Amino acid sequence: MFWNEKIETLKGKDLEQLQLKRLKWTLRQVGSVGFYQQQLKDAGIRIGEIRKLEDIRKLPFTRKQDLRDGYPFGFLAVPLSKVIRIHTTSGTTGKPTVVGYTRGDLEAWAELIARNLTMVGLKVGDIFQNMVNYGMFTGGLGFHYGAEKVGLTVIPSATGNTRRQIEMIQDFGVTAIHCTPSYAMHLSEVAEEMGVELATLRTGLFGAEPWSDAMRGELESRLGVTAFDSYGLSELFGPGVAFECPERDGLHIWHDSYLVEIIDPASGEVLGPGERGELVVTPLVKEAMPLLRYRTGDITMLLPDECPCGRAQKIARITGRSDDMLVIRGINVFPSQIEHVLLRIPEVGSQFMVYVDRVNHLDEMTIEVEINRAHFSGELADLSRIQKKVVKELRETLELRTTVKLVEPGSLPRFEGKAKRVIDRRGVV
Amino acid sequence: MEQKKYVIRQISVFSENKPGRLAAIAKALQEEEINILAFSIAEADGFGVVRALVDKPKKAYEKLSGIGFNVAFTDVIAVQMKDIPGGLYEIARILGEGKINIEYSYAYSGKEAAVLILRVDNVEAAISAIRNGGGTLLESSMFQ
């Protein structure tokens, strides 16, 4: 099933022409962004030199750090009055990354979600429970508007209260769910505990964190769904950038909206089909926040174009990161954010270690931090207060509950070269 | 201040809750020939505080800090109890009536008598209440 068959199956010259036209439009659009004016000037490039798609390689990359430096509105290409929504995503340090959307952006985004939902067979009559955060996180509202566009019956259940979520699935006859794969696993266990059979469920859309094929098998048998992988990032609107079709052999990344390159993350050199590297995307239809050659940090590769479903441009499922970003219960966390929080708490040191485990299918992050020698009063109650303070400050910045362990001063490893502060013991993917 | 002689310096040592930490503390004290008169361990979430009354608190502080421990002094008082049923009640009653809140306490039973070591919210008020209530406080010079 297609939502927009003509565009979804566009090929050859027609596709190239459309992409080039949109690339040129994007280059004009970034012209009003101070960062790009400077960057292109520094690189000695005039936008008129970009005459064919391959010329994009002449352009410099945009990094997440650049977006952070532009906080809050440095990357907007339109007046703020034209921005009708703002989302944020985790930044590399204290400040989040801000993403703005014009009315046209929100429509384009909903269109992509509508394509994805239709591609996996959802249609009017389906009852869709959207079990992700509805706040600043793009997963909630992004799927919500796309699902309404298709005409699904949408239940904006958001996160939390798993028993209530299960009751709704049962009572409303929910046919499709969207959540993180780890939450889906948790949901299946709670349903089992409650002795509830989720008989109406048929489709599971899972994203925001990497998950393995073994996990897919497990989820499908426990929940009775066909599971599809969803990929996106807030900088490129949010979820919906790429999605599995019923073949479930790679994700279609929407070729009319995103120009895709795979690069060697170390050298920046462009890699060919079948070579694994970092996904670099130039969005082609973003009005409020156009980007050039944005480095996603996600590791994947281009797959052969021929897909029995008739759509083109596929990437493999994401297998990792080129940077140190962690995905914890679907939330992106940079170790530098943790350091930033610790630096402003005088009672503890700035050295830390992070341990990530999977307990009952949910990610748990434990942070060890040293007590600051000068701030030890001798009282256990004061230590507990410090511990709670660190948990609270981390929660405010990361929007994530963590376990904090206070350790003795000087007991954590010191790194001379590249710090290895994260021990991920989840063993997935 | 005459009450000052009843204020005893306890050493409080921050310790992670893992095997060998108490042994490391005890070994260090042994090396300096420091005698431990009383001690307790308070445990929270993954860490704890080892509290000890020692005969040479300053030396203990220096030694333990020197090998990396995080140490602090804490003022406590020691009350003599009758080593018979009701001995604790007698002291606890005085403190309760004097509206003195106990933050924590530990005790030992020696040859002469039983001793209750107390960390209270207001040391001076506690000393007055105990003395006025007929209790016997031990002077710090008896320990240190």
mmCIF file of N, CA and C in Angstrom, chain B residues 20-134:
data_model
loop_
_atom_site.group_PDB
_atom_site.id
_atom_site.type_symbol
_atom_site.label_atom_id
_atom_site.label_comp_id
_atom_site.label_asym_id
_atom_site.label_seq_id
_atom_site.Cartn_x
_atom_site.Cartn_y
_atom_site.Cartn_z
ATOM 1 N N GLY B 20 36.767 -5.488 52.101
ATOM 2 C CA GLY B 20 38.153 -5.077 52.348
ATOM 3 C C GLY B 20 38.336 -3.665 52.857
ATOM 4 N N ARG B 21 37.250 -2.864 52.808
ATOM 5 C CA ARG B 21 37.435 -1.468 53.218
ATOM 6 C C ARG B 21 37.645 -1.353 54.721
ATOM 7 N N LEU B 22 36.878 -2.111 55.513
ATOM 8 C CA LEU B 22 37.064 -2.049 56.974
ATOM 9 C C LEU B 22 38.450 -2.577 57.346
ATOM 10 N N ALA B 23 38.848 -3.637 56.652
ATOM 11 C CA ALA B 23 40.180 -4.202 56.923
ATOM 12 C C ALA B 23 41.270 -3.164 56.659
ATOM 13 N N ALA B 24 41.097 -2.376 55.596
ATOM 14 C CA ALA B 24 42.103 -1.362 55.264
ATOM 15 C C ALA B 24 42.178 -0.303 56.367
ATOM 16 N N ILE B 25 41.017 0.062 56.899
ATOM 17 C CA ILE B 25 40.984 1.067 57.971
ATOM 18 C C ILE B 25 41.637 0.494 59.235
ATOM 19 N N ALA B 26 41.220 -0.724 59.595
ATOM 20 C CA ALA B 26 41.722 -1.346 60.835
ATOM 21 C C ALA B 26 43.226 -1.571 60.768
ATOM 22 N N LYS B 27 43.716 -1.957 59.596
ATOM 23 C CA LYS B 27 45.150 -2.212 59.428
ATOM 24 C C LYS B 27 45.940 -0.916 59.619
ATOM 25 N N ALA B 28 45.431 0.151 59.047
ATOM 26 C CA ALA B 28 46.108 1.447 59.157
ATOM 27 C C ALA B 28 46.203 1.879 60.617
ATOM 28 N N LEU B 29 45.118 1.649 61.350
ATOM 29 C CA LEU B 29 45.107 2.052 62.764
ATOM 30 C C LEU B 29 46.068 1.176 63.578
ATOM 31 N N GLN B 30 46.114 -0.073 63.216
ATOM 32 C CA GLN B 30 47.036 -0.980 63.915
ATOM 33 C C GLN B 30 48.484 -0.534 63.701
ATOM 34 N N GLU B 31 48.789 -0.165 62.467
ATOM 35 C CA GLU B 31 50.158 0.257 62.151
ATOM 36 C C GLU B 31 50.602 1.443 62.987
ATOM 37 N N GLU B 32 49.641 2.312 63.321
ATOM 38 C CA GLU B 32 49.972 3.478 64.138
ATOM 39 C C GLU B 32 49.748 3.212 65.619
ATOM 40 N N GLU B 33 49.476 1.982 65.953
ATOM 41 C CA GLU B 33 49.186 1.575 67.336
ATOM 42 C C GLU B 33 48.089 2.424 67.951
ATOM 43 N N ILE B 34 47.057 2.591 67.174
ATOM 44 C CA ILE B 34 45.891 3.341 67.657
ATOM 45 C C ILE B 34 44.852 2.329 68.124
ATOM 46 N N ASN B 35 44.338 2.572 69.334
ATOM 47 C CA ASN B 35 43.356 1.626 69.862
ATOM 48 C C ASN B 35 41.943 2.115 69.564
ATOM 49 N N ILE B 36 41.093 1.176 69.134
ATOM 50 C CA ILE B 36 39.692 1.518 68.863
ATOM 51 C C ILE B 36 38.884 1.171 70.104
ATOM 52 N N LEU B 37 38.214 2.189 70.643
ATOM 53 C CA LEU B 37 37.451 1.968 71.869
ATOM 54 C C LEU B 37 36.014 1.547 71.558
ATOM 55 N N ALA B 38 35.493 2.110 70.505
ATOM 56 C CA ALA B 38 34.133 1.734 70.097
ATOM 57 C C ALA B 38 33.994 2.094 68.631
ATOM 58 N N PHE B 39 33.167 1.341 67.947
ATOM 59 C CA PHE B 39 32.940 1.746 66.562
ATOM 60 C C PHE B 39 31.637 1.176 66.024
ATOM 61 N N SER B 40 31.175 1.790 64.938
ATOM 62 C CA SER B 40 29.965 1.276 64.287
ATOM 63 C C SER B 40 30.053 1.589 62.800
ATOM 64 N N ILE B 41 29.261 0.895 62.028
ATOM 65 C CA ILE B 41 29.199 1.159 60.592
ATOM 66 C C ILE B 41 27.757 1.533 60.248
ATOM 67 N N ALA B 42 27.615 2.658 59.570
ATOM 68 C CA ALA B 42 26.287 3.054 59.113
ATOM 69 C C ALA B 42 26.281 2.911 57.598
ATOM 70 N N GLU B 43 25.241 2.304 57.088
ATOM 71 C CA GLU B 43 25.238 1.982 55.662
ATOM 72 C C GLU B 43 24.055 2.650 54.977
ATOM 73 N N ALA B 44 24.333 3.254 53.817
ATOM 74 C CA ALA B 44 23.246 3.794 52.996
ATOM 75 C C ALA B 44 23.285 3.050 51.669
ATOM 76 N N ASP B 45 22.965 3.713 50.599
ATOM 77 C CA ASP B 45 22.850 3.079 49.302
ATOM 78 C C ASP B 45 24.211 2.905 48.631
ATOM 79 N N GLY B 46 24.878 1.797 48.937
ATOM 80 C CA GLY B 46 26.155 1.528 48.276
ATOM 81 C C GLY B 46 27.375 2.134 48.936
ATOM 82 N N PHE B 47 27.152 2.925 49.971
ATOM 83 C CA PHE B 47 28.295 3.490 50.677
ATOM 84 C C PHE B 47 27.950 3.579 52.154
ATOM 85 N N GLY B 48 28.939 3.905 52.968
ATOM 86 C CA GLY B 48 28.675 3.982 54.390
ATOM 87 C C GLY B 48 29.668 4.877 55.087
ATOM 88 N N VAL B 49 29.450 5.034 56.379
ATOM 89 C CA VAL B 49 30.389 5.799 57.195
ATOM 90 C C VAL B 49 30.810 4.903 58.350
ATOM 91 N N VAL B 50 32.117 4.737 58.486
ATOM 92 C CA VAL B 50 32.658 3.997 59.627
ATOM 93 C C VAL B 50 32.935 5.020 60.721
ATOM 94 N N ARG B 51 32.323 4.810 61.878
ATOM 95 C CA ARG B 51 32.487 5.758 62.982
ATOM 96 C C ARG B 51 33.273 5.072 64.088
ATOM 97 N N ALA B 52 34.272 5.760 64.601
ATOM 98 C CA ALA B 52 35.085 5.116 65.642
ATOM 99 C C ALA B 52 35.520 6.119 66.694
ATOM 100 N N LEU B 53 35.534 5.638 67.926
ATOM 101 C CA LEU B 53 36.177 6.379 69.006
ATOM 102 C C LEU B 53 37.540 5.738 69.172
ATOM 103 N N VAL B 54 38.582 6.546 69.033
ATOM 104 C CA VAL B 54 39.938 5.994 69.128
ATOM 105 C C VAL B 54 40.730 6.772 70.164
ATOM 106 N N ASP B 55 41.809 6.195 70.603
ATOM 107 C CA ASP B 55 42.579 6.883 71.651
ATOM 108 C C ASP B 55 43.406 8.042 71.089
ATOM 109 N N LYS B 56 43.766 7.982 69.819
ATOM 110 C CA LYS B 56 44.543 9.088 69.241
ATOM 111 C C LYS B 56 43.853 9.598 67.972
ATOM 112 N N PRO B 57 42.802 10.401 68.131
ATOM 113 C CA PRO B 57 42.007 10.792 66.952
ATOM 114 C C PRO B 57 42.797 11.578 65.913
ATOM 115 N N LYS B 58 43.670 12.469 66.336
ATOM 116 C CA LYS B 58 44.391 13.299 65.377
ATOM 117 C C LYS B 58 45.307 12.434 64.505
ATOM 118 N N LYS B 59 45.995 11.521 65.207
ATOM 119 C CA LYS B 59 46.905 10.627 64.502
ATOM 120 C C LYS B 59 46.120 9.726 63.527
ATOM 121 N N ALA B 60 44.952 9.267 63.973
ATOM 122 C CA ALA B 60 44.116 8.411 63.123
ATOM 123 C C ALA B 60 43.667 9.188 61.886
ATOM 124 N N TYR B 61 43.284 10.436 62.116
ATOM 125 C CA TYR B 61 42.835 11.289 61.012
ATOM 126 C C TYR B 61 43.942 11.433 59.972
ATOM 127 N N GLU B 62 45.147 11.738 60.465
ATOM 128 C CA GLU B 62 46.269 11.951 59.540
ATOM 129 C C GLU B 62 46.623 10.681 58.775
ATOM 130 N N LYS B 63 46.660 9.567 59.517
ATOM 131 C CA LYS B 63 47.034 8.300 58.885
ATOM 132 C C LYS B 63 46.023 7.919 57.788
ATOM 133 N N LEU B 64 44.743 7.951 58.150
ATOM 134 C CA LEU B 64 43.716 7.522 57.196
ATOM 135 C C LEU B 64 43.623 8.478 56.002
ATOM 136 N N SER B 65 43.724 9.781 56.274
ATOM 137 C CA SER B 65 43.719 10.743 55.165
ATOM 138 C C SER B 65 44.917 10.491 54.260
ATOM 139 N N GLY B 66 46.056 10.202 54.918
ATOM 140 C CA GLY B 66 47.300 9.979 54.175
ATOM 141 C C GLY B 66 47.207 8.829 53.191
ATOM 142 N N ILE B 67 46.419 7.817 53.503
ATOM 143 C CA ILE B 67 46.305 6.692 52.561
ATOM 144 C C ILE B 67 45.056 6.835 51.682
ATOM 145 N N GLY B 68 44.477 8.023 51.704
ATOM 146 C CA GLY B 68 43.429 8.313 50.725
ATOM 147 C C GLY B 68 42.006 8.309 51.245
ATOM 148 N N PHE B 69 41.799 7.922 52.483
ATOM 149 C CA PHE B 69 40.427 7.922 52.997
ATOM 150 C C PHE B 69 39.929 9.335 53.218
ATOM 151 N N ASN B 70 38.628 9.489 53.084
ATOM 152 C CA ASN B 70 37.987 10.765 53.365
ATOM 153 C C ASN B 70 37.508 10.706 54.821
ATOM 154 N N VAL B 71 38.140 11.529 55.684
ATOM 155 C CA VAL B 71 37.870 11.438 57.118
ATOM 156 C C VAL B 71 37.375 12.780 57.632
ATOM 157 N N ALA B 72 36.475 12.748 58.594
ATOM 158 C CA ALA B 72 36.027 13.984 59.244
ATOM 159 C C ALA B 72 35.908 13.720 60.736
ATOM 160 N N PHE B 73 36.039 14.785 61.525
ATOM 161 C CA PHE B 73 35.791 14.676 62.965
ATOM 162 C C PHE B 73 34.330 14.993 63.223
ATOM 163 N N THR B 74 33.751 14.271 64.169
ATOM 164 C CA THR B 74 32.361 14.530 64.550
ATOM 165 C C THR B 74 32.305 14.584 66.071
ATOM 166 N N ASP B 75 31.630 15.581 66.611
ATOM 167 C CA ASP B 75 31.496 15.689 68.060
ATOM 168 C C ASP B 75 30.404 14.757 68.571
ATOM 169 N N VAL B 76 30.782 13.928 69.542
ATOM 170 C CA VAL B 76 29.792 13.050 70.174
ATOM 171 C C VAL B 76 29.954 13.156 71.690
ATOM 172 N N ILE B 77 29.023 12.591 72.424
ATOM 173 C CA ILE B 77 29.169 12.516 73.881
ATOM 174 C C ILE B 77 28.991 11.061 74.315
ATOM 175 N N ALA B 78 29.535 10.730 75.473
ATOM 176 C CA ALA B 78 29.445 9.360 75.965
ATOM 177 C C ALA B 78 28.792 9.371 77.349
ATOM 178 N N VAL B 79 27.779 8.570 77.487
ATOM 179 C CA VAL B 79 27.039 8.530 78.758
ATOM 180 C C VAL B 79 27.203 7.155 79.376
ATOM 181 N N GLN B 80 27.487 7.164 80.676
ATOM 182 C CA GLN B 80 27.620 5.880 81.365
ATOM 183 C C GLN B 80 26.231 5.326 81.650
ATOM 184 N N MET B 81 26.074 4.030 81.396
ATOM 185 C CA MET B 81 24.784 3.396 81.708
ATOM 186 C C MET B 81 25.019 2.313 82.728
ATOM 187 N N LYS B 82 24.004 2.043 83.547
ATOM 188 C CA LYS B 82 24.080 0.876 84.438
ATOM 189 C C LYS B 82 23.900 -0.346 83.553
ATOM 190 N N ASP B 83 24.776 -1.344 83.760
ATOM 191 C CA ASP B 83 24.698 -2.549 82.926
ATOM 192 C C ASP B 83 23.674 -3.523 83.490
ATOM 193 N N ILE B 84 22.459 -3.008 83.624
ATOM 194 C CA ILE B 84 21.358 -3.829 84.165
ATOM 195 C C ILE B 84 20.105 -3.494 83.362
ATOM 196 N N PRO B 85 19.081 -4.336 83.433
ATOM 197 C CA PRO B 85 17.847 -3.992 82.722
ATOM 198 C C PRO B 85 17.353 -2.606 83.135
ATOM 199 N N GLY B 86 17.005 -1.801 82.158
ATOM 200 C CA GLY B 86 16.527 -0.447 82.459
ATOM 201 C C GLY B 86 17.614 0.596 82.359
ATOM 202 N N GLY B 87 18.870 0.156 82.175
ATOM 203 C CA GLY B 87 19.991 1.111 82.099
ATOM 204 C C GLY B 87 19.839 2.072 80.929
ATOM 205 N N LEU B 88 19.458 1.548 79.771
ATOM 206 C CA LEU B 88 19.295 2.398 78.590
ATOM 207 C C LEU B 88 18.087 3.323 78.754
ATOM 208 N N TYR B 89 17.038 2.743 79.342
ATOM 209 C CA TYR B 89 15.810 3.531 79.507
ATOM 210 C C TYR B 89 16.086 4.797 80.314
ATOM 211 N N GLU B 90 16.866 4.643 81.362
ATOM 212 C CA GLU B 90 17.155 5.771 82.244
ATOM 213 C C GLU B 90 17.731 6.952 81.458
ATOM 214 N N ILE B 91 18.679 6.654 80.562
ATOM 215 C CA ILE B 91 19.333 7.720 79.785
ATOM 216 C C ILE B 91 18.392 8.244 78.699
ATOM 217 N N ALA B 92 17.746 7.321 78.045
ATOM 218 C CA ALA B 92 16.853 7.723 76.941
ATOM 219 C C ALA B 92 15.730 8.614 77.463
ATOM 220 N N ARG B 93 15.255 8.296 78.660
ATOM 221 C CA ARG B 93 14.170 9.096 79.261
ATOM 222 C C ARG B 93 14.636 10.535 79.495
ATOM 223 N N ILE B 94 15.854 10.670 80.021
ATOM 224 C CA ILE B 94 16.392 12.020 80.288
ATOM 225 C C ILE B 94 16.450 12.833 78.994
ATOM 226 N N LEU B 95 16.950 12.175 77.933
ATOM 227 C CA LEU B 95 17.089 12.881 76.649
ATOM 228 C C LEU B 95 15.727 13.241 76.067
ATOM 229 N N GLY B 96 14.799 12.324 76.205
ATOM 230 C CA GLY B 96 13.464 12.563 75.669
ATOM 231 C C GLY B 96 12.804 13.722 76.383
ATOM 232 N N GLU B 97 12.896 13.696 77.699
ATOM 233 C CA GLU B 97 12.272 14.783 78.478
ATOM 234 C C GLU B 97 12.957 16.113 78.183
ATOM 235 N N GLY B 98 14.257 16.047 77.906
ATOM 236 C CA GLY B 98 15.002 17.271 77.585
ATOM 237 C C GLY B 98 14.836 17.690 76.134
ATOM 238 N N LYS B 99 13.959 16.986 75.410
ATOM 239 C CA LYS B 99 13.694 17.271 73.990
ATOM 240 C C LYS B 99 14.982 17.249 73.147
ATOM 241 N N ILE B 100 15.861 16.335 73.491
ATOM 242 C CA ILE B 100 17.109 16.194 72.737
ATOM 243 C C ILE B 100 16.902 15.088 71.702
ATOM 244 N N ASN B 101 17.168 15.413 70.441
ATOM 245 C CA ASN B 101 16.992 14.411 69.397
ATOM 246 C C ASN B 101 18.303 13.657 69.152
ATOM 247 N N ILE B 102 18.209 12.341 69.097
ATOM 248 C CA ILE B 102 19.399 11.526 68.835
ATOM 249 C C ILE B 102 19.517 11.309 67.338
ATOM 250 N N GLU B 103 20.649 11.703 66.746
ATOM 251 C CA GLU B 103 20.833 11.467 65.317
ATOM 252 C C GLU B 103 21.280 10.023 65.081
ATOM 253 N N TYR B 104 22.207 9.592 65.902
ATOM 254 C CA TYR B 104 22.550 8.172 65.915
ATOM 255 C C TYR B 104 23.283 7.861 67.203
ATOM 256 N N SER B 105 23.446 6.595 67.464
ATOM 257 C CA SER B 105 24.095 6.216 68.708
ATOM 258 C C SER B 105 24.603 4.795 68.597
ATOM 259 N N TYR B 106 25.594 4.475 69.348
ATOM 260 C CA TYR B 106 26.047 3.089 69.457
ATOM 261 C C TYR B 106 26.575 2.899 70.864
ATOM 262 N N ALA B 107 26.779 1.670 71.258
ATOM 263 C CA ALA B 107 27.091 1.433 72.667
ATOM 264 C C ALA B 107 28.126 0.332 72.805
ATOM 265 N N TYR B 108 28.807 0.316 73.890
ATOM 266 C CA TYR B 108 29.623 -0.858 74.217
ATOM 267 C C TYR B 108 29.471 -1.149 75.693
ATOM 268 N N SER B 109 29.723 -2.368 76.023
ATOM 269 C CA SER B 109 29.588 -2.791 77.406
ATOM 270 C C SER B 109 30.973 -3.191 77.902
ATOM 271 N N GLY B 110 31.532 -2.358 78.798
ATOM 272 C CA GLY B 110 32.897 -2.608 79.264
ATOM 273 C C GLY B 110 32.923 -3.309 80.612
ATOM 274 N N LYS B 111 34.100 -3.350 81.200
ATOM 275 C CA LYS B 111 34.259 -4.040 82.481
ATOM 276 C C LYS B 111 33.539 -3.278 83.599
ATOM 277 N N GLU B 112 33.714 -1.946 83.548
ATOM 278 C CA GLU B 112 33.173 -1.112 84.626
ATOM 279 C C GLU B 112 31.665 -0.901 84.466
ATOM 280 N N ALA B 113 31.300 -0.512 83.229
ATOM 281 C CA ALA B 113 29.902 -0.144 82.988
ATOM 282 C C ALA B 113 29.622 -0.228 81.507
ATOM 283 N N ALA B 114 28.406 0.032 81.145
ATOM 284 C CA ALA B 114 28.063 0.124 79.729
ATOM 285 C C ALA B 114 28.113 1.600 79.344
ATOM 286 N N VAL B 115 28.535 1.858 78.107
ATOM 287 C CA VAL B 115 28.655 3.247 77.666
ATOM 288 C C VAL B 115 27.841 3.447 76.395
ATOM 289 N N LEU B 116 27.083 4.538 76.403
ATOM 290 C CA LEU B 116 26.262 4.884 75.239
ATOM 291 C C LEU B 116 26.887 6.098 74.571
ATOM 292 N N ILE B 117 27.232 5.956 73.305
ATOM 293 C CA ILE B 117 27.818 7.079 72.574
ATOM 294 C C ILE B 117 26.713 7.704 71.729
ATOM 295 N N LEU B 118 26.618 9.020 71.827
ATOM 296 C CA LEU B 118 25.492 9.701 71.205
ATOM 297 C C LEU B 118 25.937 10.823 70.300
ATOM 298 N N ARG B 119 25.299 10.899 69.125
ATOM 299 C CA ARG B 119 25.434 12.060 68.265
ATOM 300 C C ARG B 119 24.067 12.738 68.335
ATOM 301 N N VAL B 120 24.050 13.950 68.857
ATOM 302 C CA VAL B 120 22.769 14.636 69.052
ATOM 303 C C VAL B 120 22.740 15.931 68.257
ATOM 304 N N ASP B 121 21.548 16.493 68.110
ATOM 305 C CA ASP B 121 21.437 17.712 67.306
ATOM 306 C C ASP B 121 22.009 18.913 68.040
ATOM 307 N N ASN B 122 21.940 18.898 69.370
ATOM 308 C CA ASN B 122 22.448 20.035 70.125
ATOM 309 C C ASN B 122 23.289 19.513 71.288
ATOM 310 N N VAL B 123 24.600 19.534 71.121
ATOM 311 C CA VAL B 123 25.504 18.905 72.094
ATOM 312 C C VAL B 123 25.420 19.587 73.467
ATOM 313 N N GLU B 124 25.438 20.905 73.462
ATOM 314 C CA GLU B 124 25.419 21.625 74.742
ATOM 315 C C GLU B 124 24.148 21.356 75.536
ATOM 316 N N ALA B 125 23.029 21.412 74.827
ATOM 317 C CA ALA B 125 21.748 21.164 75.497
ATOM 318 C C ALA B 125 21.707 19.743 76.044
ATOM 319 N N ALA B 126 22.276 18.802 75.303
ATOM 320 C CA ALA B 126 22.265 17.411 75.724
ATOM 321 C C ALA B 126 23.115 17.223 76.978
ATOM 322 N N ILE B 127 24.271 17.891 76.988
ATOM 323 C CA ILE B 127 25.149 17.776 78.163
ATOM 324 C C ILE B 127 24.421 18.318 79.401
ATOM 325 N N SER B 128 23.799 19.485 79.261
ATOM 326 C CA SER B 128 23.073 20.061 80.391
ATOM 327 C C SER B 128 21.957 19.135 80.850
ATOM 328 N N ALA B 129 21.187 18.620 79.892
ATOM 329 C CA ALA B 129 20.040 17.783 80.229
ATOM 330 C C ALA B 129 20.480 16.520 80.972
ATOM 331 N N ILE B 130 21.555 15.929 80.496
ATOM 332 C CA ILE B 130 22.009 14.678 81.124
ATOM 333 C C ILE B 130 22.527 14.948 82.537
ATOM 334 N N ARG B 131 23.290 16.019 82.659
ATOM 335 C CA ARG B 131 23.829 16.314 83.998
ATOM 336 C C ARG B 131 22.696 16.694 84.958
ATOM 337 N N ASN B 132 21.782 17.510 84.520
ATOM 338 C CA ASN B 132 20.672 17.909 85.378
ATOM 339 C C ASN B 132 19.755 16.733 85.711
ATOM 340 N N GLY B 133 19.692 15.789 84.768
ATOM 341 C CA GLY B 133 18.822 14.649 84.980
ATOM 342 C C GLY B 133 19.469 13.552 85.819
ATOM 343 N N GLY B 134 20.699 13.768 86.241
ATOM 344 C CA GLY B 134 21.356 12.801 87.117
ATOM 345 C C GLY B 134 22.186 11.768 86.390
#
